[in-house]
Coordinates of N, CA and C in Angstrom, one line a residue:
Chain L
X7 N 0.8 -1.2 0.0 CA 0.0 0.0 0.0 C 0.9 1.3 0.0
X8 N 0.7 2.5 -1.1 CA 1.7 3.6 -1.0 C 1.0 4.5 0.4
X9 N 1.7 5.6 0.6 CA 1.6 6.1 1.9 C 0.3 7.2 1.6
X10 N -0.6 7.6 2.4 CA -1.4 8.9 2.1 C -0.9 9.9 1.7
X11 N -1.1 10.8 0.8 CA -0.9 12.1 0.3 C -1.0 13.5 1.3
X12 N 0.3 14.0 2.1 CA -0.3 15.2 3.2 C 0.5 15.9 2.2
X13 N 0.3 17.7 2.5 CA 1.5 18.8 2.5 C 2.2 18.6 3.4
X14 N 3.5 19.1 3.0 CA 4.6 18.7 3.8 C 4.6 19.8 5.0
X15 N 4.0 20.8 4.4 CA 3.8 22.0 5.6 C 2.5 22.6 5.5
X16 N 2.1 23.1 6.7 CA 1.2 24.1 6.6 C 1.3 25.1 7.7
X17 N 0.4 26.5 7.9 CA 0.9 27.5 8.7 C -0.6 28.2 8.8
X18 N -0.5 28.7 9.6 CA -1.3 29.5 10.5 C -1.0 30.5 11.5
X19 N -1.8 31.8 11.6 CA -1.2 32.9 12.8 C -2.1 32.4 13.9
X20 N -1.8 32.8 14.7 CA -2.3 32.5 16.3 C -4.2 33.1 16.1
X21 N -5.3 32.3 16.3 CA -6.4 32.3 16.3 C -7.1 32.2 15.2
X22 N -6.5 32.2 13.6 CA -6.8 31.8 12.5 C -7.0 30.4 12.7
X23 N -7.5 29.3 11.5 CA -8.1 28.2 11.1 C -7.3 27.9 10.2
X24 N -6.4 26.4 10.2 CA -5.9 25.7 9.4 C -6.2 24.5 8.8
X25 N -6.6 24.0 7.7 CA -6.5 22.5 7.5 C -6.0 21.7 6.7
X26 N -5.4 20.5 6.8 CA -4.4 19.9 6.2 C -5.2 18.5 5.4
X27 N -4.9 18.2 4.6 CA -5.2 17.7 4.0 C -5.0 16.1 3.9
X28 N -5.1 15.2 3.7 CA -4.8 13.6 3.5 C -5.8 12.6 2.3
X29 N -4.7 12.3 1.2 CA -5.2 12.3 -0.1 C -5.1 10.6 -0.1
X30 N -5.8 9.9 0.0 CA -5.9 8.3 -0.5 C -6.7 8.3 -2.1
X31 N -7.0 6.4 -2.2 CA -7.7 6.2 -3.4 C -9.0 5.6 -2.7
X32 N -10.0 5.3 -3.6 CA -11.0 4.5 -2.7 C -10.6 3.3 -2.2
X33 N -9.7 2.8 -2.3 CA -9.2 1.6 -1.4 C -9.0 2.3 0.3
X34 N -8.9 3.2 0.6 CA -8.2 3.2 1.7 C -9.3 4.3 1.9
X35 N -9.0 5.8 2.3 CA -9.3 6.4 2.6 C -11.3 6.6 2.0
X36 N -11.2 6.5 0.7 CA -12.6 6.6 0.4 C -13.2 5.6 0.4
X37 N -13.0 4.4 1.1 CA -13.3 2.9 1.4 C -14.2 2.7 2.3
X38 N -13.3 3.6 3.3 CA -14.0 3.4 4.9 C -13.8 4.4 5.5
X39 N -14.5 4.6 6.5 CA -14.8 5.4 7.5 C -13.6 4.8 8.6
X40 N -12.6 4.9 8.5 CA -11.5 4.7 9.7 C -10.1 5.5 9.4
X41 N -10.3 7.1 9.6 CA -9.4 7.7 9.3 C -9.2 8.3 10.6
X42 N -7.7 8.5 10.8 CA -7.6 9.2 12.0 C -6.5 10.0 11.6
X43 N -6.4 10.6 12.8 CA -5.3 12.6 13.1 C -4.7 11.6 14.3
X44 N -3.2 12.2 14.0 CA -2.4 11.9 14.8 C -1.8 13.2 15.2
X45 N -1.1 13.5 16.2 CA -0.4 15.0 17.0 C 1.1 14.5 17.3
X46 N 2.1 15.0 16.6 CA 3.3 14.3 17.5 C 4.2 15.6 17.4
X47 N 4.8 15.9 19.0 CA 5.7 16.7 19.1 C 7.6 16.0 18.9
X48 N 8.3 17.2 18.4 CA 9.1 16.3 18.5 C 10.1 15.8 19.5
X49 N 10.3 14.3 19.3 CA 10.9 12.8 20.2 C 10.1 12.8 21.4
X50 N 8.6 12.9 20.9 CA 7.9 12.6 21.6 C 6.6 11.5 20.8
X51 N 6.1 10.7 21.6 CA 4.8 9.8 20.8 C 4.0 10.3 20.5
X52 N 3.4 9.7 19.1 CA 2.4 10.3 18.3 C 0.8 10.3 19.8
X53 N -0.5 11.6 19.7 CA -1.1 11.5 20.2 C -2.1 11.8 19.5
X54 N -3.3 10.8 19.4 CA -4.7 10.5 18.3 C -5.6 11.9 18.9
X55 N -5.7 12.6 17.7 CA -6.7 13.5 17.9 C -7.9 13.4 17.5
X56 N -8.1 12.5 16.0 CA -9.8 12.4 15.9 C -9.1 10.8 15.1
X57 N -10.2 10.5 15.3 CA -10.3 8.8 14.9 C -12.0 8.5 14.2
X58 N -12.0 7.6 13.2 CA -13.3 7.6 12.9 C -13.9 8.5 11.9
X59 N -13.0 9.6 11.1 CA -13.1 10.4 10.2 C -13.0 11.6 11.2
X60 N -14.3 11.8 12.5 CA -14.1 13.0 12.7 C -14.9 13.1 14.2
X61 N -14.6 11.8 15.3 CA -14.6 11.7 16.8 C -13.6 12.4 17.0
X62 N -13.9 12.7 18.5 CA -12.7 13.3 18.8 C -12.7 12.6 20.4
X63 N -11.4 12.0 21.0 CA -11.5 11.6 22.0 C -11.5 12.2 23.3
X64 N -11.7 11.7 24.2 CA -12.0 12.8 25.4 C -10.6 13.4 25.9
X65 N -10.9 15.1 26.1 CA -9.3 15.8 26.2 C -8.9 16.5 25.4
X66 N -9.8 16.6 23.9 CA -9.1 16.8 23.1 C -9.8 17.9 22.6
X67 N -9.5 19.0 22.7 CA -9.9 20.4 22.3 C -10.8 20.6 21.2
X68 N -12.0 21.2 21.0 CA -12.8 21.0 20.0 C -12.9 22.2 19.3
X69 N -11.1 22.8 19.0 CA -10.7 23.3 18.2 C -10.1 22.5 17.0
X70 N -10.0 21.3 17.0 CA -9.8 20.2 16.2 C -10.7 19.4 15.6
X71 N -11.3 19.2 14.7 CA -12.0 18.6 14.0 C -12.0 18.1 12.5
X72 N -12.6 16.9 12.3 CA -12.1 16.0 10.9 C -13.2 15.7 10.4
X73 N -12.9 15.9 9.4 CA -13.9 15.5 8.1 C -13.5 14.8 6.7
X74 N -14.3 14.4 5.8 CA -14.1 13.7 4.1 C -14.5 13.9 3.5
X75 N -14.4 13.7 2.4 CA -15.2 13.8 0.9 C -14.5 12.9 0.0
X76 N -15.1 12.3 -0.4 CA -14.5 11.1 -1.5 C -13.0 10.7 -1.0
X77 N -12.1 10.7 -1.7 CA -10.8 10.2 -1.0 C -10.2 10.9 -0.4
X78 N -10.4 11.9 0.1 CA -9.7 12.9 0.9 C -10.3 13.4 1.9
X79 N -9.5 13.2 3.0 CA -9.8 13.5 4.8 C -9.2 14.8 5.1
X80 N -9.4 15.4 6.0 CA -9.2 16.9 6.2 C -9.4 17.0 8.0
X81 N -8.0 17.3 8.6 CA -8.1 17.9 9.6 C -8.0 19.4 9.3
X82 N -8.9 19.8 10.7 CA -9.4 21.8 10.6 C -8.7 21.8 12.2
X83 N -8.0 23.0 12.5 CA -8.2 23.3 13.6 C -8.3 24.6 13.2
X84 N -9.4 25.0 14.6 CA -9.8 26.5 14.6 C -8.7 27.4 15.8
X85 N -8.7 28.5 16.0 CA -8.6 29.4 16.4 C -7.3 28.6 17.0
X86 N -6.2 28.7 16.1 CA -4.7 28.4 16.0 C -3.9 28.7 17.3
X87 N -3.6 28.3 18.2 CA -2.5 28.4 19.1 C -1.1 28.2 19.4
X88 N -0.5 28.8 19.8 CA 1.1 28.1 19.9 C 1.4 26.8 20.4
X89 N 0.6 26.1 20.7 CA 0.6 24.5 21.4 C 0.3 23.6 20.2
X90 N -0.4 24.1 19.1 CA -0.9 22.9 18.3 C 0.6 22.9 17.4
X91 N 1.6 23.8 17.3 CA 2.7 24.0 16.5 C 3.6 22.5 16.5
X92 N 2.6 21.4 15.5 CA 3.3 19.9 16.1 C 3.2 19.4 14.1
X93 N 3.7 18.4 14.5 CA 4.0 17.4 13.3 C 2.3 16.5 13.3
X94 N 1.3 16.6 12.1 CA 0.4 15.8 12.1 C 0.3 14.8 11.0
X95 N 0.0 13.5 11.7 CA -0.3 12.2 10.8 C -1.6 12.2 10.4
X96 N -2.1 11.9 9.0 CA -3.0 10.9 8.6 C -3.1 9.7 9.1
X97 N -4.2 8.3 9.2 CA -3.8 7.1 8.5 C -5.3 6.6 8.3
X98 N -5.4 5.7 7.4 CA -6.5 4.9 7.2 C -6.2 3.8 7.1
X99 N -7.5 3.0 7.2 CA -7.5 1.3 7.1 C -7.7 1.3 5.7
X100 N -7.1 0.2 5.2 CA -6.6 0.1 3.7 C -7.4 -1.2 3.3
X101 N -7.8 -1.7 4.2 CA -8.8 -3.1 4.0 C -7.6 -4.3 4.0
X102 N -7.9 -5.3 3.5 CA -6.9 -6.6 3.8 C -6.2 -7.0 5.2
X103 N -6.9 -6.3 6.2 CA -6.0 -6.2 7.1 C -4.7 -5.0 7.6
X104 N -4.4 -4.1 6.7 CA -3.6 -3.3 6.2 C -4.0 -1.8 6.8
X105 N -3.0 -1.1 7.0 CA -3.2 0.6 7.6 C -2.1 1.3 6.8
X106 N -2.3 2.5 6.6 CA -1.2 3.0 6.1 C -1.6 4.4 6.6
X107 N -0.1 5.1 6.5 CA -0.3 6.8 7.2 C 0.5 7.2 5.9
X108 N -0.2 8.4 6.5 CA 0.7 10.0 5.4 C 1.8 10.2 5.9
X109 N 2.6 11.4 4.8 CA 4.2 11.0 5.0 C 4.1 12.4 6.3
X110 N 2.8 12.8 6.7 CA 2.8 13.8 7.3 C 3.1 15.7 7.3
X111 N 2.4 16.2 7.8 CA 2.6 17.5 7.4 C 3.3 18.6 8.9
X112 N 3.8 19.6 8.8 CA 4.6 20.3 9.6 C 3.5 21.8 10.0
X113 N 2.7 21.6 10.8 CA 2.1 22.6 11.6 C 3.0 23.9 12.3
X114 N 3.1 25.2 11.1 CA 4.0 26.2 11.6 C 2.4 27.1 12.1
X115 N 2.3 27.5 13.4 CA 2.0 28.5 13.9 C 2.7 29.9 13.8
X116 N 2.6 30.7 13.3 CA 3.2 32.2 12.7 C 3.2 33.1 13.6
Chain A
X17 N -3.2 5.3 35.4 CA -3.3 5.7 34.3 C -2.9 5.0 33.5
X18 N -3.1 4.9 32.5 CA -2.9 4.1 31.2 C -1.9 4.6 30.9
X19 N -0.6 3.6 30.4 CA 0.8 3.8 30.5 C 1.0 2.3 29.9
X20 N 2.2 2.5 28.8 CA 3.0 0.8 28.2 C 4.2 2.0 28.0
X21 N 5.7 1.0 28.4 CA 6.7 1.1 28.7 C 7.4 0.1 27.6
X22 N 7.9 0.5 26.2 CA 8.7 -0.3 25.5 C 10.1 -0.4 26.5
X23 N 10.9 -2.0 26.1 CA 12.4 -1.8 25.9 C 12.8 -2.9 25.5
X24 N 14.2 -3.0 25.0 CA 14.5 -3.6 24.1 C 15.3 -3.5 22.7
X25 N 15.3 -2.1 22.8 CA 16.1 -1.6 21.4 C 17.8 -1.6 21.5
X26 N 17.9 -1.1 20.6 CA 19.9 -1.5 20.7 C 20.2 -1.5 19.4
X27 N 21.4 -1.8 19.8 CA 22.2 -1.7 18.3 C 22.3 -2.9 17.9
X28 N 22.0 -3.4 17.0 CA 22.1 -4.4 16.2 C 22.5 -4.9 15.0
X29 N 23.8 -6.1 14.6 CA 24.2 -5.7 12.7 C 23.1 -6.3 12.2
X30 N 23.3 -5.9 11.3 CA 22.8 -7.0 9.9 C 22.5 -8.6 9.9
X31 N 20.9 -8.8 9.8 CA 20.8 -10.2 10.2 C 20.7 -10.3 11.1
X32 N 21.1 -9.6 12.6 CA 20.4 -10.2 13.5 C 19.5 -10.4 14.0
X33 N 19.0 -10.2 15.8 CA 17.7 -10.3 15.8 C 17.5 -9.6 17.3
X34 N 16.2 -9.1 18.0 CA 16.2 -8.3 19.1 C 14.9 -8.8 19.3
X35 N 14.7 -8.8 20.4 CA 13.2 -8.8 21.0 C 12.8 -8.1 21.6
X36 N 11.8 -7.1 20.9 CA 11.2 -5.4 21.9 C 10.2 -6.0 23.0
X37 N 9.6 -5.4 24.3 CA 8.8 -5.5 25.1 C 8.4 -4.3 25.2
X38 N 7.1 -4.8 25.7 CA 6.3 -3.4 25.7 C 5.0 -3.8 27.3
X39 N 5.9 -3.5 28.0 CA 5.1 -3.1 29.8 C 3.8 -2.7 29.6
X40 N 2.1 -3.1 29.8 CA 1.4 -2.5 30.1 C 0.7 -2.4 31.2
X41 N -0.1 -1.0 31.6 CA -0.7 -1.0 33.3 C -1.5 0.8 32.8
X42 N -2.2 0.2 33.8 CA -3.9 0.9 33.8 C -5.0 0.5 33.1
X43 N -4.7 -0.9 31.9 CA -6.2 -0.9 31.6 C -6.1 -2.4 31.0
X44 N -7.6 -2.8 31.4 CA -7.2 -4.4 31.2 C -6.9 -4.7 29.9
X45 N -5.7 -5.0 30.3 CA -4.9 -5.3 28.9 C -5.0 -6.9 27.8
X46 N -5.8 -7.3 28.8 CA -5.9 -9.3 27.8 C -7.6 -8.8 27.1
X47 N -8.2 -7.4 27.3 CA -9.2 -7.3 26.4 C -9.2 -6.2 25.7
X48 N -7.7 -5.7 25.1 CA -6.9 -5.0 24.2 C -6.3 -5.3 23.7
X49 N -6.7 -4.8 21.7 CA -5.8 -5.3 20.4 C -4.9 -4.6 20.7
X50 N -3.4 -4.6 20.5 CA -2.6 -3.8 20.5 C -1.7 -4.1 19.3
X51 N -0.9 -2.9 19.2 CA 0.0 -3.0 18.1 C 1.3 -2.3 17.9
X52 N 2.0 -2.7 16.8 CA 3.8 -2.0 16.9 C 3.9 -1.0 15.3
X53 N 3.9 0.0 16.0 CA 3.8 1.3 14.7 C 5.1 1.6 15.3
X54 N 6.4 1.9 13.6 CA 7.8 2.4 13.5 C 7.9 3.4 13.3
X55 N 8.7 4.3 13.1 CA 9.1 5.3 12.6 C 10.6 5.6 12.4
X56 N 11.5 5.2 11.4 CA 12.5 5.8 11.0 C 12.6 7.4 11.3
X57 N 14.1 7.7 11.5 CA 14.6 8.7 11.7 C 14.0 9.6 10.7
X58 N 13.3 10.8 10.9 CA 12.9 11.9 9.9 C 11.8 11.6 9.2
X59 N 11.4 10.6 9.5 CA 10.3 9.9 8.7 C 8.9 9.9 9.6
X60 N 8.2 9.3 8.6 CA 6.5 9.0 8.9 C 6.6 7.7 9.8
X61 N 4.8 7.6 10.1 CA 4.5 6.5 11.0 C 4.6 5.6 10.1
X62 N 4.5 4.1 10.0 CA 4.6 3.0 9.9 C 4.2 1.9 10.1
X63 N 3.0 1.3 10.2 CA 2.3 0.4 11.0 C 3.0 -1.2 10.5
X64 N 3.1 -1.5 11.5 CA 4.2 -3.1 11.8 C 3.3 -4.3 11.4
X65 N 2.4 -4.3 12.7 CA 2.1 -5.2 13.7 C 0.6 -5.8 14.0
X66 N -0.3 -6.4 14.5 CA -1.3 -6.1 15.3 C -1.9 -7.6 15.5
X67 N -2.1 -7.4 17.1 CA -2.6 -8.4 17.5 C -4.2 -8.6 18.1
X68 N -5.2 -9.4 18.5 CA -6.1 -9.4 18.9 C -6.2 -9.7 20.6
X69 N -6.8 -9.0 21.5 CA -6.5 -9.3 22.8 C -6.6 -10.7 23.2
X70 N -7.0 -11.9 22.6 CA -6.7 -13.0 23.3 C -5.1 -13.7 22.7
X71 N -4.8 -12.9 21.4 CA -3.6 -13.7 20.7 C -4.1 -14.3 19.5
X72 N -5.3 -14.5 19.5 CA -5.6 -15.4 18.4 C -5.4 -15.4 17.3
X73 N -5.7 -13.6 16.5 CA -5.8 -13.0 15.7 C -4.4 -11.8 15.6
X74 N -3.5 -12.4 14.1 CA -2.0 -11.3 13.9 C -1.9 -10.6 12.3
X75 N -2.0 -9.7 12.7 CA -1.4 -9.1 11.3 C -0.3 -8.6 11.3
X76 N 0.4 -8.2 10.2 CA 1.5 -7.8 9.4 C 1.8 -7.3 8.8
X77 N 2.7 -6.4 8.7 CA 2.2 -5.5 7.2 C 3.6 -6.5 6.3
X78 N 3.5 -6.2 5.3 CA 4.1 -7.1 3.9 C 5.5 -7.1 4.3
X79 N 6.1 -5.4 4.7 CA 7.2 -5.4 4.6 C 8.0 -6.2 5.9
X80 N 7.6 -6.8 6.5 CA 8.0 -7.1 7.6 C 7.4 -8.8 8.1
X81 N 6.5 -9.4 6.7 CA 6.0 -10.4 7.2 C 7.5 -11.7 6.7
X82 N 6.8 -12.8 8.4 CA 8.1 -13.6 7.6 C 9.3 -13.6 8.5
X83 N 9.8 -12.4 8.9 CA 10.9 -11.5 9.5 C 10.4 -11.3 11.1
X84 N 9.3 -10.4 11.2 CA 8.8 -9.8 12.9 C 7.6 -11.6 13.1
X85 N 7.5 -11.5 14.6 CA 6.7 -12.3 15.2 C 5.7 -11.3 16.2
X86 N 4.9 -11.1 16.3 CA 4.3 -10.1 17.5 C 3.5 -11.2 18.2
X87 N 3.3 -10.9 19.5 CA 2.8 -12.4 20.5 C 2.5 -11.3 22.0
X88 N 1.5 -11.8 22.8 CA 1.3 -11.4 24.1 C 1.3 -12.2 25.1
X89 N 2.0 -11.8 26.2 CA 1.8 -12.4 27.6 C 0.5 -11.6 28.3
X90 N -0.8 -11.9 28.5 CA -1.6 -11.2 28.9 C -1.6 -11.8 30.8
X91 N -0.8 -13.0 31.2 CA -0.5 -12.8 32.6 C 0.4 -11.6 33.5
X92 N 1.3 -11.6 32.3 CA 2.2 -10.3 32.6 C 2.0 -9.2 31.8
X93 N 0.4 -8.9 30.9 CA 0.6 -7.4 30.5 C 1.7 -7.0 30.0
X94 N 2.0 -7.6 28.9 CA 3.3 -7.5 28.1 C 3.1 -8.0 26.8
X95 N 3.4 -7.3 25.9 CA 3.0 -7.5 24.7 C 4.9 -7.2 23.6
X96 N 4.9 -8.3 23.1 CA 6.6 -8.2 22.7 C 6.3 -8.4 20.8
X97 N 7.4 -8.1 20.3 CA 7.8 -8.1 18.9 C 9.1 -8.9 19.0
X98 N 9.2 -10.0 18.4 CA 11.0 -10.8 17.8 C 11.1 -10.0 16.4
X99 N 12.1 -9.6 16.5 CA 12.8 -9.0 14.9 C 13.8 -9.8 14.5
X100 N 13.8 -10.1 13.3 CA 14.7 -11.3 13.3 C 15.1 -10.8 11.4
X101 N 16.6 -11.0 11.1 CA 17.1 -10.7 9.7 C 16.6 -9.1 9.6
X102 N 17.5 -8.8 10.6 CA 17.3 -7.3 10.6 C 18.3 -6.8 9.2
X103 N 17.4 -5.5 9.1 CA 17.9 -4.8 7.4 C 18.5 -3.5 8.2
X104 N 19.2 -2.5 7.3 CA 19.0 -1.1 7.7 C 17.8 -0.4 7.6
X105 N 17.5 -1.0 6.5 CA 16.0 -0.1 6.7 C 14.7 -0.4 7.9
X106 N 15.0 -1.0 9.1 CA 14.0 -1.3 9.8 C 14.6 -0.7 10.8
X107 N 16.0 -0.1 10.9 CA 16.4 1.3 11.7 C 15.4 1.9 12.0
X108 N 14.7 2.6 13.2 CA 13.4 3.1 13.4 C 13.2 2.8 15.1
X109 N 12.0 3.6 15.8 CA 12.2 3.9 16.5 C 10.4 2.9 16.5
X110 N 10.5 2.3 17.5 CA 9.1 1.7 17.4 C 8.3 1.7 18.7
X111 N 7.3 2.1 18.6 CA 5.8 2.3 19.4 C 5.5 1.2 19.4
X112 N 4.9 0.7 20.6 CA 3.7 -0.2 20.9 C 2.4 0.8 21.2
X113 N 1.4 0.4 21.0 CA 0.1 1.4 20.7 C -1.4 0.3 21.0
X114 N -1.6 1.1 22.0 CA -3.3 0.4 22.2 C -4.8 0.5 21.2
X115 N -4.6 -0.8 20.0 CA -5.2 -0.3 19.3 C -5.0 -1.4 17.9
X116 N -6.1 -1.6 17.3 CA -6.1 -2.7 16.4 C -6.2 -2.1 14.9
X117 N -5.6 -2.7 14.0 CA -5.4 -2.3 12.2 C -7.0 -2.0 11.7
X118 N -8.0 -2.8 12.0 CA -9.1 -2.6 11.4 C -9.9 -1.5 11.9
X119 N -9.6 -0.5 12.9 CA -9.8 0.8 12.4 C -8.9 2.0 13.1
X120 N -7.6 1.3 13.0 CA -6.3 2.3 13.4 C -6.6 3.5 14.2
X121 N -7.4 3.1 15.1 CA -7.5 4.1 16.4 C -6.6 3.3 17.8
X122 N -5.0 4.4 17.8 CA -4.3 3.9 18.7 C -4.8 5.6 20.0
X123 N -5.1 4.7 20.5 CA -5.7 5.9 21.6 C -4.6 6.0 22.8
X124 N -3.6 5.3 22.7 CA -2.3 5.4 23.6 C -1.2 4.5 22.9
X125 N -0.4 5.5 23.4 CA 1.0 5.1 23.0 C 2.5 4.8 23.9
X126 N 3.1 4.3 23.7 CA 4.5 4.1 24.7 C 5.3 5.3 24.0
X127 N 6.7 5.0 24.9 CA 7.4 6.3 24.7 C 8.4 6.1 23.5
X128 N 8.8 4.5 23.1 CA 9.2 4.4 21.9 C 10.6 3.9 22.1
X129 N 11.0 2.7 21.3 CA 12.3 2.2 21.8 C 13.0 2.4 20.4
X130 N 14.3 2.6 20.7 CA 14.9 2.6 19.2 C 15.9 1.7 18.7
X131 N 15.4 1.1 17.3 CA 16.6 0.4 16.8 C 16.6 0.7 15.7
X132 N 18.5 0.2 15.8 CA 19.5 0.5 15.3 C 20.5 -0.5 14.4
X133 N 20.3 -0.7 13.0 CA 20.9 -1.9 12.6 C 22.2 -1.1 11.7
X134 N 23.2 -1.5 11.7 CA 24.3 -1.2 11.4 C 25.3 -2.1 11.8
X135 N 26.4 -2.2 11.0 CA 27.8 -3.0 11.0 C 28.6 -2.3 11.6

């Protein structure tokens, strides 16, 4: 399975709205409904922000939010802070048993 | 709290073999899939691994089938990976993660053990 499609970067000023993008084919991403956000600071462990296309688990700021459209998933975070300034993963279930993530994108806060 | 503790990583040449562990505590862990997501240096996530909370059920991803064994002790809350005919490219820093392939929601993670294969 090749990797999801992210931008390598994206950016935002402090209280603006950013969203990143994650590009599959219908095998994966436009297959199923099991897409998740990952948060990882760095040499630190990745932490799941929405799972499910667009739950969000408990703790987790509902300035974050995920959505889809045909093959492509979309984390939004609103009203930008200097804490979300982190490295975010895609990944989807690919079917076969199989998961794959994006090569990830770089969250610059401005 | 919910906490898994990898260790096990090192340096290792070419061809060898290491066995990661991965400590868990705070949540009943023998009725949790869990799994081993890598990450090479500078790089993206990676999904390894995954097992079903009784053991019964293992997946693998391609690149690594054949090669990794993933297996649980659910009397000791321990969930381990054998790596065996190690490459440089499996250089990478590996997570254990509470959380199964069929809908890759790892809702916790360990802090990440790293290996290193090199001559």
């Amino acid at each position: 399975q090749s990797a999801l499609t992210q931008p390598p970067s994206a950016s935002g000023s402090p209280g603006q709205s950013v969203t990143i993008s994650c590009t599959g084919t219908s095998s994966d991403v436009g297959g199923y409904n099991y897409v998740s956000w990952y948060q990882q600071y760095p040499g630190k462990a990745p932490k799941l922000m929405i799972y499910e296309v667009s739950k969000r688990p408990s703790g987790v700021p509902d300035r974050f939010s995920g959505s889809k459209s045909g093959n492509t998933a979309s984390l939004t975070v609103s009203g930008l802070q200097a804490e979300d300034e982190a490295e975010y993963y895609c990944s989807s279930y690919a079917g076969s048993n199989n998961l794959v993530f994006g090569g990830g994108t770089k969250l610059t806060v401005l | 709290e919910v906490q898994l503790l990898e260790s096990g990583g090192g340096l290792v040449q070419p061809g060898g073999s290491l066995r990661l562990s991965c400590a868990a505590s705070g949540f009943t862990f023998s009725s949790s899939a869990m799994s081993w997501v890598r990450q090479a240096p500078g790089k993206g996530l990676d999904w390894v691994s995954a097992i079903s909370g009784s053991g019964d059920t293992i997946y693998y991803a391609d690149s690594v089938k054949g090669r990794f064994t993933i297996s649980r002790d659910n009397s000791k809350n321990t969930l381990y990976l054998q790596i065996n005919s190690l490459r440089a490219e499996d250089t990478a820093v590996y997570y254990c993660a509470k959380g199964y392939v069929s809908n890759g929601r790892f809702d916790t993670w360990g802090q990440g053990t790293l290996v290193t294969v090199s001559s």
